[in-house]
Coordinates of C-alpha atoms and ligand atoms in Angstrom, one line a residue:
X1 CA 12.3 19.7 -5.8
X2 CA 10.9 22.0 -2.9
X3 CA 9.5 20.0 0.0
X4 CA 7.0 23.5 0.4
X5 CA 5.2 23.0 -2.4
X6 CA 1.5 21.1 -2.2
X7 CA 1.3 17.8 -2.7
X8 CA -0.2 18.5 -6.3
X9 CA 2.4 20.0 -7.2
X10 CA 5.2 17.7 -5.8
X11 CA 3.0 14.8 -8.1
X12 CA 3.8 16.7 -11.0
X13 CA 7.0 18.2 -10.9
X14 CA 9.3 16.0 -7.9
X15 CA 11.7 13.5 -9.4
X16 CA 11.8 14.5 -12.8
X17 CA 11.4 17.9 -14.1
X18 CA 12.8 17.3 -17.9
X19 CA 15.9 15.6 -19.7
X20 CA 18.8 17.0 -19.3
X21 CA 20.0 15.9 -22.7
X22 CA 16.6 16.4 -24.6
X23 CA 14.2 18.6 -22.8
X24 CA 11.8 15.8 -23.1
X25 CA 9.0 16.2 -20.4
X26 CA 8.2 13.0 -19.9
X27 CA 10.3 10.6 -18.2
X28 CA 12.4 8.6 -20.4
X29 CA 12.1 4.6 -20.3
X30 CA 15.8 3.3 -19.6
X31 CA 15.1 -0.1 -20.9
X32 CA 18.5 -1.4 -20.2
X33 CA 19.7 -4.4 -18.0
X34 CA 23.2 -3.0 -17.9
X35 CA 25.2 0.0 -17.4
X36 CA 28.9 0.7 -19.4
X37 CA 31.8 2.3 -18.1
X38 CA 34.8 3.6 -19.7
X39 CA 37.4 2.5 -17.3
X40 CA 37.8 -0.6 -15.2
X41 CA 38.6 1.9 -12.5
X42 CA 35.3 3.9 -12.9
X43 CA 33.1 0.5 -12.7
X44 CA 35.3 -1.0 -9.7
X45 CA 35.0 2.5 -7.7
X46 CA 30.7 2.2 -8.9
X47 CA 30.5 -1.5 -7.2
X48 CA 32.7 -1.0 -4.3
X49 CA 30.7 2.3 -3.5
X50 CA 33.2 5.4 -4.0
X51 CA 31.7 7.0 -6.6
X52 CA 27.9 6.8 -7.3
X53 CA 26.7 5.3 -10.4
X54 CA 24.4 3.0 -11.8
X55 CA 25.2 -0.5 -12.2
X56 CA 22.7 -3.5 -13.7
X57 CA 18.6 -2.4 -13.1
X58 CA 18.0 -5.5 -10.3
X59 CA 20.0 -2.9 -8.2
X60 CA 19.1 0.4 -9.7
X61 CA 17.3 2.1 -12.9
X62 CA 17.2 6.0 -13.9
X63 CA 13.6 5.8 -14.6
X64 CA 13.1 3.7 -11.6
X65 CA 14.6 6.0 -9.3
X66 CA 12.4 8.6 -10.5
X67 CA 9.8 7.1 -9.9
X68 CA 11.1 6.6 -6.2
X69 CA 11.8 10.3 -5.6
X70 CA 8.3 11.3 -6.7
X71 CA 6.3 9.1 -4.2
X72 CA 9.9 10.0 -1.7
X73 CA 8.3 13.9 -2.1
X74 CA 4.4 12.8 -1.6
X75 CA 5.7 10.6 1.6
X76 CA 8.6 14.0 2.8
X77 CA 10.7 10.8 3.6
X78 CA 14.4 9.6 3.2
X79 CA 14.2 7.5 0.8
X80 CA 12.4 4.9 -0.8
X81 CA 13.1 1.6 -2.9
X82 CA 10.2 0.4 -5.9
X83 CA 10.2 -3.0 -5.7
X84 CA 8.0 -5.6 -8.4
X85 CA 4.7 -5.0 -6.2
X86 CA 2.9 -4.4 -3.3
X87 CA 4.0 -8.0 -2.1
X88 CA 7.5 -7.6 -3.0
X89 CA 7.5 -4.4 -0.8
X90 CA 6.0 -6.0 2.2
X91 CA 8.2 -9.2 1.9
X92 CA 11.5 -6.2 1.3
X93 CA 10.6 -5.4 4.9
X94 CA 10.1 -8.5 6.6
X95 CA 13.5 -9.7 5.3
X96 CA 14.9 -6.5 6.0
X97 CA 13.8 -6.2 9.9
X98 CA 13.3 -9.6 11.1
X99 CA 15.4 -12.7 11.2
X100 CA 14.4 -16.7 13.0
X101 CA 13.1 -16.2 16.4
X102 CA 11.9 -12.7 15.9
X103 CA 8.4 -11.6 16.2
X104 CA 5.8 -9.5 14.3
X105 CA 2.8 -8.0 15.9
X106 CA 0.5 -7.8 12.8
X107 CA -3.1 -6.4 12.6
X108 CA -5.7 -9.2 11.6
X109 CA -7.5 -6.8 9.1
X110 CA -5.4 -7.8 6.6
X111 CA -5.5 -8.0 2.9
X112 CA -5.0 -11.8 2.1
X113 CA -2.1 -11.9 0.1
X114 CA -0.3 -10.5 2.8
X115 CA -1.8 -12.6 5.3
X116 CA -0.6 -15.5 2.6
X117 CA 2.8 -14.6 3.0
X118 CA 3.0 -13.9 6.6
X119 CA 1.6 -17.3 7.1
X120 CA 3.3 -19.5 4.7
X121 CA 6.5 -17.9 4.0
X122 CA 7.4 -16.0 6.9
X123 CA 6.0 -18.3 10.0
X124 CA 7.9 -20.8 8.4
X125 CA 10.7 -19.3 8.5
X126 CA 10.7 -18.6 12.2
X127 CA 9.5 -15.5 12.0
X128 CA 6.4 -15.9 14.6
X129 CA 3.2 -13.1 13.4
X130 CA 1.1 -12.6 16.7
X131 CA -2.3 -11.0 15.0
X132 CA -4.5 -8.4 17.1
X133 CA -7.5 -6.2 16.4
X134 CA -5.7 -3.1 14.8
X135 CA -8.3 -0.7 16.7
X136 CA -7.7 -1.8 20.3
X137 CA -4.7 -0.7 21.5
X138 CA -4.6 -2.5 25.0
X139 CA -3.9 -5.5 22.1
X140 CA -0.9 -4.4 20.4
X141 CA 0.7 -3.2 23.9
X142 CA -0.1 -7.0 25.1
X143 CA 1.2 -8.6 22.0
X144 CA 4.8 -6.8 22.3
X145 CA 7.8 -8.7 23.8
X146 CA 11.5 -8.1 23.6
X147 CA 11.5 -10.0 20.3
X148 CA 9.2 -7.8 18.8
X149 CA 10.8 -6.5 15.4
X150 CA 7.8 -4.4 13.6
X151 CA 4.8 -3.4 13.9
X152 CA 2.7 -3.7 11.1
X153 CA -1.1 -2.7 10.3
X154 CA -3.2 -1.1 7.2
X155 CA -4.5 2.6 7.5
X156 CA -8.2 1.4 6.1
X157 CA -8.3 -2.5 6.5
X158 CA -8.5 -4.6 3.4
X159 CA -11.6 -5.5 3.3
X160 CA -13.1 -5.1 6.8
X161 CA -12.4 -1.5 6.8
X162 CA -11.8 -1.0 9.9
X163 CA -9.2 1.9 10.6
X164 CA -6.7 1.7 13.5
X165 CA -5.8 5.0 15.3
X166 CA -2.2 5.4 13.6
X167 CA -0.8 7.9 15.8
X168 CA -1.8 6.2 19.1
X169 CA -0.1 3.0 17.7
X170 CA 2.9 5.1 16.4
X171 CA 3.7 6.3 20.4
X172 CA 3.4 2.6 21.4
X173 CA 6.0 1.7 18.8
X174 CA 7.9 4.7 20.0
X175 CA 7.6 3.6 23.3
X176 CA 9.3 0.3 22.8
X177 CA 11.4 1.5 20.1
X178 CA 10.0 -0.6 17.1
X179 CA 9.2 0.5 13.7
X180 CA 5.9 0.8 12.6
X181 CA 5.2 -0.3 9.1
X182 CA 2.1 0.9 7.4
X183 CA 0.6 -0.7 4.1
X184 CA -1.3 2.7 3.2
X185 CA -2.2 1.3 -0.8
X186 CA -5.5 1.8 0.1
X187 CA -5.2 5.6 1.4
X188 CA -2.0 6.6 -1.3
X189 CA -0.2 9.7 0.5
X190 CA -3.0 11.9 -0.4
X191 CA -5.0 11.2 2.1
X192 CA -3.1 9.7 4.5
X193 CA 0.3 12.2 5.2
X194 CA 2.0 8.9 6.5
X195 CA 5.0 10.9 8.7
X196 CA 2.6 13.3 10.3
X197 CA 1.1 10.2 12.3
X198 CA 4.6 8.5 13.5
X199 CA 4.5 5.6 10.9
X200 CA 8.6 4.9 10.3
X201 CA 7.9 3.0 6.8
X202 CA 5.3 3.4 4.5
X203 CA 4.2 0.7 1.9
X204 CA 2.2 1.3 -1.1
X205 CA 0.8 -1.4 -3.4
X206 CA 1.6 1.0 -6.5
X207 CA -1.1 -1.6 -8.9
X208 CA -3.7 0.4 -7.1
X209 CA -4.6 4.0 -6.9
X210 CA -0.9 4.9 -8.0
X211 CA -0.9 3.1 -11.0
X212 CA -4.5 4.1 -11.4
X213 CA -6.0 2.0 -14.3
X214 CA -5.1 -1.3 -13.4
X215 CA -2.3 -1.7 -16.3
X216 CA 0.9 -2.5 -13.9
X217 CA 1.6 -4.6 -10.4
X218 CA 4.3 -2.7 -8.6
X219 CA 5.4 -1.6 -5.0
X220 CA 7.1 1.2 -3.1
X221 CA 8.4 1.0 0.3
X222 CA 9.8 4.6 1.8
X223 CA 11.7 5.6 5.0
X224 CA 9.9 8.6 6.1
X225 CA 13.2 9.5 8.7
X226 CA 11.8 9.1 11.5
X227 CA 13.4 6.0 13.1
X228 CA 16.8 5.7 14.7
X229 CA 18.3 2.8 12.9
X230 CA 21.5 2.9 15.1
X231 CA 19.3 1.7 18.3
X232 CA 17.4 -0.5 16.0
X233 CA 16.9 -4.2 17.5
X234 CA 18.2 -5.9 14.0
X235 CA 21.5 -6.5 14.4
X236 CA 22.1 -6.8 10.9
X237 CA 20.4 -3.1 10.1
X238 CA 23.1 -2.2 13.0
X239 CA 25.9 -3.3 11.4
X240 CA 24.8 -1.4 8.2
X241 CA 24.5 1.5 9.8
X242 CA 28.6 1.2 9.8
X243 CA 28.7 2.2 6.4
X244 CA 25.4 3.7 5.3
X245 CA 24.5 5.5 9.1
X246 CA 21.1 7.0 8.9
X247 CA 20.6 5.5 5.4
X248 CA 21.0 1.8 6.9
X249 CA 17.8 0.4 6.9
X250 CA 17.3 1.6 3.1
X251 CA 21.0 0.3 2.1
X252 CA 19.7 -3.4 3.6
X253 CA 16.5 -2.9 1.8
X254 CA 18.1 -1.9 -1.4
X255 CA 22.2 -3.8 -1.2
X256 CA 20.8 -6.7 0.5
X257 CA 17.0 -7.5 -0.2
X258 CA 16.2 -6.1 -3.4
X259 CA 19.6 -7.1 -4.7
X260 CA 19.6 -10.3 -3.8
X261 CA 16.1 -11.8 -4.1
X262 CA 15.7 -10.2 -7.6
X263 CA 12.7 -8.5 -6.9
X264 CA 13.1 -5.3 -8.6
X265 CA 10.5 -3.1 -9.8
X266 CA 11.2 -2.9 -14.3
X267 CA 11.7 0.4 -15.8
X268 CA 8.3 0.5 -18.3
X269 CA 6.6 -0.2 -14.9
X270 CA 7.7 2.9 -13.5
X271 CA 7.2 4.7 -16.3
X272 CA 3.8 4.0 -16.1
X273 CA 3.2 4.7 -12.2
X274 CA 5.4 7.8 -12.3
X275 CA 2.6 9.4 -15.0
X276 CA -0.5 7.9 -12.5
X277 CA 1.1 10.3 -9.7
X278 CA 0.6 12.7 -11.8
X279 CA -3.4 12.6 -12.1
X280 CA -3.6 11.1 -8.2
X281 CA -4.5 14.1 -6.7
X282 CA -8.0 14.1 -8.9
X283 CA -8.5 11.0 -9.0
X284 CA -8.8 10.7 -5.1
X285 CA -11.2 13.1 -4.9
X286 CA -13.0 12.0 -7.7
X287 CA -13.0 8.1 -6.0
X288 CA -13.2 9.4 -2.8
X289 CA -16.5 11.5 -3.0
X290 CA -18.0 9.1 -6.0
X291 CA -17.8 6.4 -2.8
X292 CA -19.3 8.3 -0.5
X293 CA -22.6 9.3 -2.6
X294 CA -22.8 5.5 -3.7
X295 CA -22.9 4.0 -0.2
X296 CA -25.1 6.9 1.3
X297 CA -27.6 5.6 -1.5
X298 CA -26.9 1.9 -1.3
X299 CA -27.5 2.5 3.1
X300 CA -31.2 3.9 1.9
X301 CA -31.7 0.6 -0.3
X302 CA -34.0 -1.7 0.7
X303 CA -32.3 -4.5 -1.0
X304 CA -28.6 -3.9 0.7
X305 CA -28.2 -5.3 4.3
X306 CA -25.6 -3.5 5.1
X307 CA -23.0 -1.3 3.6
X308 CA -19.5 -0.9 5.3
X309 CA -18.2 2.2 4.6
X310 CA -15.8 4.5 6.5
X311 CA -17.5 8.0 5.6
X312 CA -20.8 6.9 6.8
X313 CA -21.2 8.5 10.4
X314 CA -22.6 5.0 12.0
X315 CA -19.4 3.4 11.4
X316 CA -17.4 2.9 14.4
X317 CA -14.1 4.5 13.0
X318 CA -16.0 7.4 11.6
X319 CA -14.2 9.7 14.0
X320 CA -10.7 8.3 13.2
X321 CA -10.8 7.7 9.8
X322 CA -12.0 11.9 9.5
X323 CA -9.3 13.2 11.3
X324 CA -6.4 11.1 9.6
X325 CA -7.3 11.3 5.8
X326 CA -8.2 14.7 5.3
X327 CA -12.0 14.6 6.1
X328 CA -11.6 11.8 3.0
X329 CA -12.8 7.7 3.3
X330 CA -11.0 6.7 0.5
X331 CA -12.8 4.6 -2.9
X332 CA -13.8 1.3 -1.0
X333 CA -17.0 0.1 0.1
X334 CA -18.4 -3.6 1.2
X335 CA -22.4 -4.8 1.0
X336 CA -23.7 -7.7 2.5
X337 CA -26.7 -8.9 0.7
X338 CA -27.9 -11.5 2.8
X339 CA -26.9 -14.6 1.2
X340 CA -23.9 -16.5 -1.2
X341 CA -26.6 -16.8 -4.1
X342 CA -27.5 -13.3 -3.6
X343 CA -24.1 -11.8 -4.3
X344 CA -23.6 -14.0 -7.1
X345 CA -26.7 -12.6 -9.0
X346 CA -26.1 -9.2 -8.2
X347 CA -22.5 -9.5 -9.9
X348 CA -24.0 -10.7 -12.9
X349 CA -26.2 -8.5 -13.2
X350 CA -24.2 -5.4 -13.0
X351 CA -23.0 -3.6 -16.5
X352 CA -20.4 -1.1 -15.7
X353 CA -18.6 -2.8 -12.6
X354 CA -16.4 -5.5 -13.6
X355 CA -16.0 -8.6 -11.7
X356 CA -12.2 -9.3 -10.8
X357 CA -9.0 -8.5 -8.1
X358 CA -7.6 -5.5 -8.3
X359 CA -9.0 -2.6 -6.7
X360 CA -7.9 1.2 -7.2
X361 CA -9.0 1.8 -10.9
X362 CA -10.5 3.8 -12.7
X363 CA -13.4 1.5 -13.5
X364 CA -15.5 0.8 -10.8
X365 CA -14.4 -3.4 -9.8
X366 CA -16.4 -6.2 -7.7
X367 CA -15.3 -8.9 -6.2
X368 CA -16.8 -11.7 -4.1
X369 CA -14.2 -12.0 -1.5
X370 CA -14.9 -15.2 0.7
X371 CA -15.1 -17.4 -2.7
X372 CA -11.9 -16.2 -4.1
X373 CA -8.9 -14.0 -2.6
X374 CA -10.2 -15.5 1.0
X375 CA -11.4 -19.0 -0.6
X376 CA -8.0 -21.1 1.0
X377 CA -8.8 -19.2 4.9
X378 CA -11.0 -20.8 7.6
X379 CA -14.1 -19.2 8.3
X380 CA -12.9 -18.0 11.6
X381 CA -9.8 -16.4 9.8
X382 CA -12.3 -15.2 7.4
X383 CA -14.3 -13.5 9.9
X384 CA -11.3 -11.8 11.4
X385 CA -10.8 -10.4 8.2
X386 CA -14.2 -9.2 7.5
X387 CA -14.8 -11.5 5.4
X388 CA -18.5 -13.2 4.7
X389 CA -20.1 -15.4 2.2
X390 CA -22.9 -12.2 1.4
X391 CA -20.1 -9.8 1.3
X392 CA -19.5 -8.4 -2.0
X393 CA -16.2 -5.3 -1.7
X394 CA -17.0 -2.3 -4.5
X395 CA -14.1 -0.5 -5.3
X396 CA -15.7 3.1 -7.0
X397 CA -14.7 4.0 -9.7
X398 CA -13.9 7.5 -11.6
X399 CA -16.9 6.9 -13.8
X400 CA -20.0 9.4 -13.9
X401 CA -21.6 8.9 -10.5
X402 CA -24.9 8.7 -11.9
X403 CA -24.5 5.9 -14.2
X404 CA -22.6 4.0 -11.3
X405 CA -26.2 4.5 -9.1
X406 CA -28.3 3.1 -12.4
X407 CA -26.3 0.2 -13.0
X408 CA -26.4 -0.7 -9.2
X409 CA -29.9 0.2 -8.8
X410 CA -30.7 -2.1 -11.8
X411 CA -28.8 -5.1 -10.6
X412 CA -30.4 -4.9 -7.2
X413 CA -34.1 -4.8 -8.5
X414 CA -33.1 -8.6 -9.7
X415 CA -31.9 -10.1 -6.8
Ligands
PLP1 C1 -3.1 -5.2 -3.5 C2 -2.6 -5.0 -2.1 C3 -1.4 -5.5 -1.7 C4 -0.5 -6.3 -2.6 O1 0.0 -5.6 -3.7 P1 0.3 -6.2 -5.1 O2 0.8 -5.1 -5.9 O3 -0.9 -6.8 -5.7 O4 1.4 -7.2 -4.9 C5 -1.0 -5.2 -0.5 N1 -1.7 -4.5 0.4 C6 -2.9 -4.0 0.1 C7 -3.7 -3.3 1.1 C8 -3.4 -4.3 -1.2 O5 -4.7 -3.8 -1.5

């Protein structure tokens, strides 16, 4: 499908136009582990590489690869491999870059489960994570040493949001000649054009703003092109380049990670996510500027402390965060409300916002962050993440604005 075409466009028609066989529009669900061949020949010339062909879905899926071309056309990259969720797609990387002794520099705004992992799966491994502030520069330049094999950072900080200067990082990495990895869930490739700003890999959490109403955890990672993997520091993404050449660090992502740590991304999944790209366009705008009318009203409430919110001109990344998503702040907002006990009444009290996780759907969602996704951190690690005991994260919803404002109008007279 044509690279010219808008990006609404491209969410509708890239990947899949219909079935060849049927001339059913919507994707088809290829619930199958397995694929048959006639010949032993045929198979054997599939697995050793000579022909391309599908094999068993842990590898590859028809409906899952659609799914990957789509968001491969929103991202104008080279590739990209769905993997079982956001986490999946991050760990993908990891694997896929860094091996014992190597090191990550890491932003410490960063969404917990990842954090999580970095800390209890990948330091123990060897893999040392050196954290800085992701908006001063002058502390990812320190952090770097010749071990350095990514960088790695979130466009809007989950949930301090605070947003880093992504093209300033990207010439560092350029610079030094290290990928940058971007975890963008939060922005989706409408409003954040991930290539345009030097990032070499892009990560989406697809149980977000992909998926759209909260019904499926999944993950994308995607090679926007950008990176010469034959001067790559990995020496095992160099010796892939042997055989796949510019393809190499997706072959290892795919052939080696994916393939070999199971974490695939299932086909009913991807049927799912590939129809939310259809409707993201909208639905950004519609979270975007919902967001931005309730914390202008919640930063005129007496009740409210503070409000954190990107699109509000007093925030420090205001300029930043305009110029790299499209004059857009994205659907997520924090209040502090002075104390624990505070928080905990206003939750209850609320109608429409629902109390749980997941962020990104259509339903506007609160959560109390310190007491449960950040309940296992230290307060100091808490604090570098944003995190507070009177901090309650709002991610708007797609419901009428109006009614949002009631219900939080309501909730805040009782507390
Ligand atoms: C949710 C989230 C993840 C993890 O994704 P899952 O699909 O839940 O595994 C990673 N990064 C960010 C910014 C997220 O919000």
């Amino acid at each position: 499908m044509s690279n010219q075409w808008d990006f609404e466009t491209r969410s509708i028609h890239s990947g899949f136009n219909q079935d060849e066989k049927t001339g059913a529009t919507v994707l088809p669900i290829y619930e199958t582990a397995s694929f048959a061949y006639d010949t032993a020949e045929d198979l054997a010339d599939a697995f050793q590489g000579r022909k391309f062909g599908y094999l068993y879905s842990r590898i590859a899926n028809p409906t899952v690869t659609a799914f990957e071309q789509r968001i491969n056309a929103l991202e104008n990259g080279r590739g990209a491999v769905a993997t079982a969720s956001g986490m999946a797609a991050i760990a993908t990387i990891i694997y896929a870059l860094a091996t014992p002794g190597d090191e990550i520099v890491s932003s410490m705004s960063l969404f917990g489960g990842t954090f999580q992992l970095f800390q209890e799966i990948f330091q123990t491994f060897g893999i040392k994570v050196n954290y800085v502030d992701p908006t001063d520069i002058l502390a990812f330049e320190r952090a770097i040493s010749p071990r350095t094999s990514l960088l790695f950072l979130e466009t809007i900080g989950n949930p301090k949001l605070d947003v880093p200067n992504v093209s300033k990082i990207a010439e560092l990495a350029k610079l030094h000649n290290i990928p940058l990895v971007v975890d963008s869930s939060l922005t989706t490739p409408y409003l954040f054009e991930a290539k345009k700003f030097g990032v070499n890999v892009v990560i989406h959490s697809t149980s977000k703003y992909i998926s759209g109403s909260g019904h499926t955890i999944g993950g994308v990672l995607v090679d926007l092109g950008n990176y010469d993997w034959f001067n790559c520091r990995s020496k095992l993404i160099k010796e892939v380049t042997a055989k796949a050449g510019d393809f190499a660090f997706l072959a290892r992502a795919r052939r080696q990670i994916l393939q070999n740590t199971g974490s695939c991304l299932s086909p009913f999944n991807a049927y799912l996510q590939h129809l939310g790209l259809e409707t993201l366009a909208l639905r950004m705008e519609k979270h975007c500027s919902n967001a931005l009318t309730l914390a202008q009203f919640l930063a005129g409430h007496p009740r409210v402390d503070q409000v954190i919110y990107p699109g509000l001109p007093e925030h420090s990344d205001f300029a930043v965060a305009e110029s790299q998503f499209n004059g857009k702040f994205g659907g997520l907002l924090t209040i502090r409300l002075q104390t624990l006990e505070r928080c905990f009444q206003f939750i209850r009290r609320v109608k429409i916002a629902k109390n749980l996780a997941n962020l990104g759907d259509a339903k506007t969602l609160l959560i109390h962050p310190a007491s449960t996704i950040y309940y296992n951190c230290s307060e100091a690690e808490q604090a570098a993440a944003g995190v507070y005991p009177d901090l309650i994260r709002v991610s708007v919803g797609i419901e009428s604005i109006h009614d949002i404002i009631k219900d939080f109008d309501q909730a805040l007279a009782e507390v």
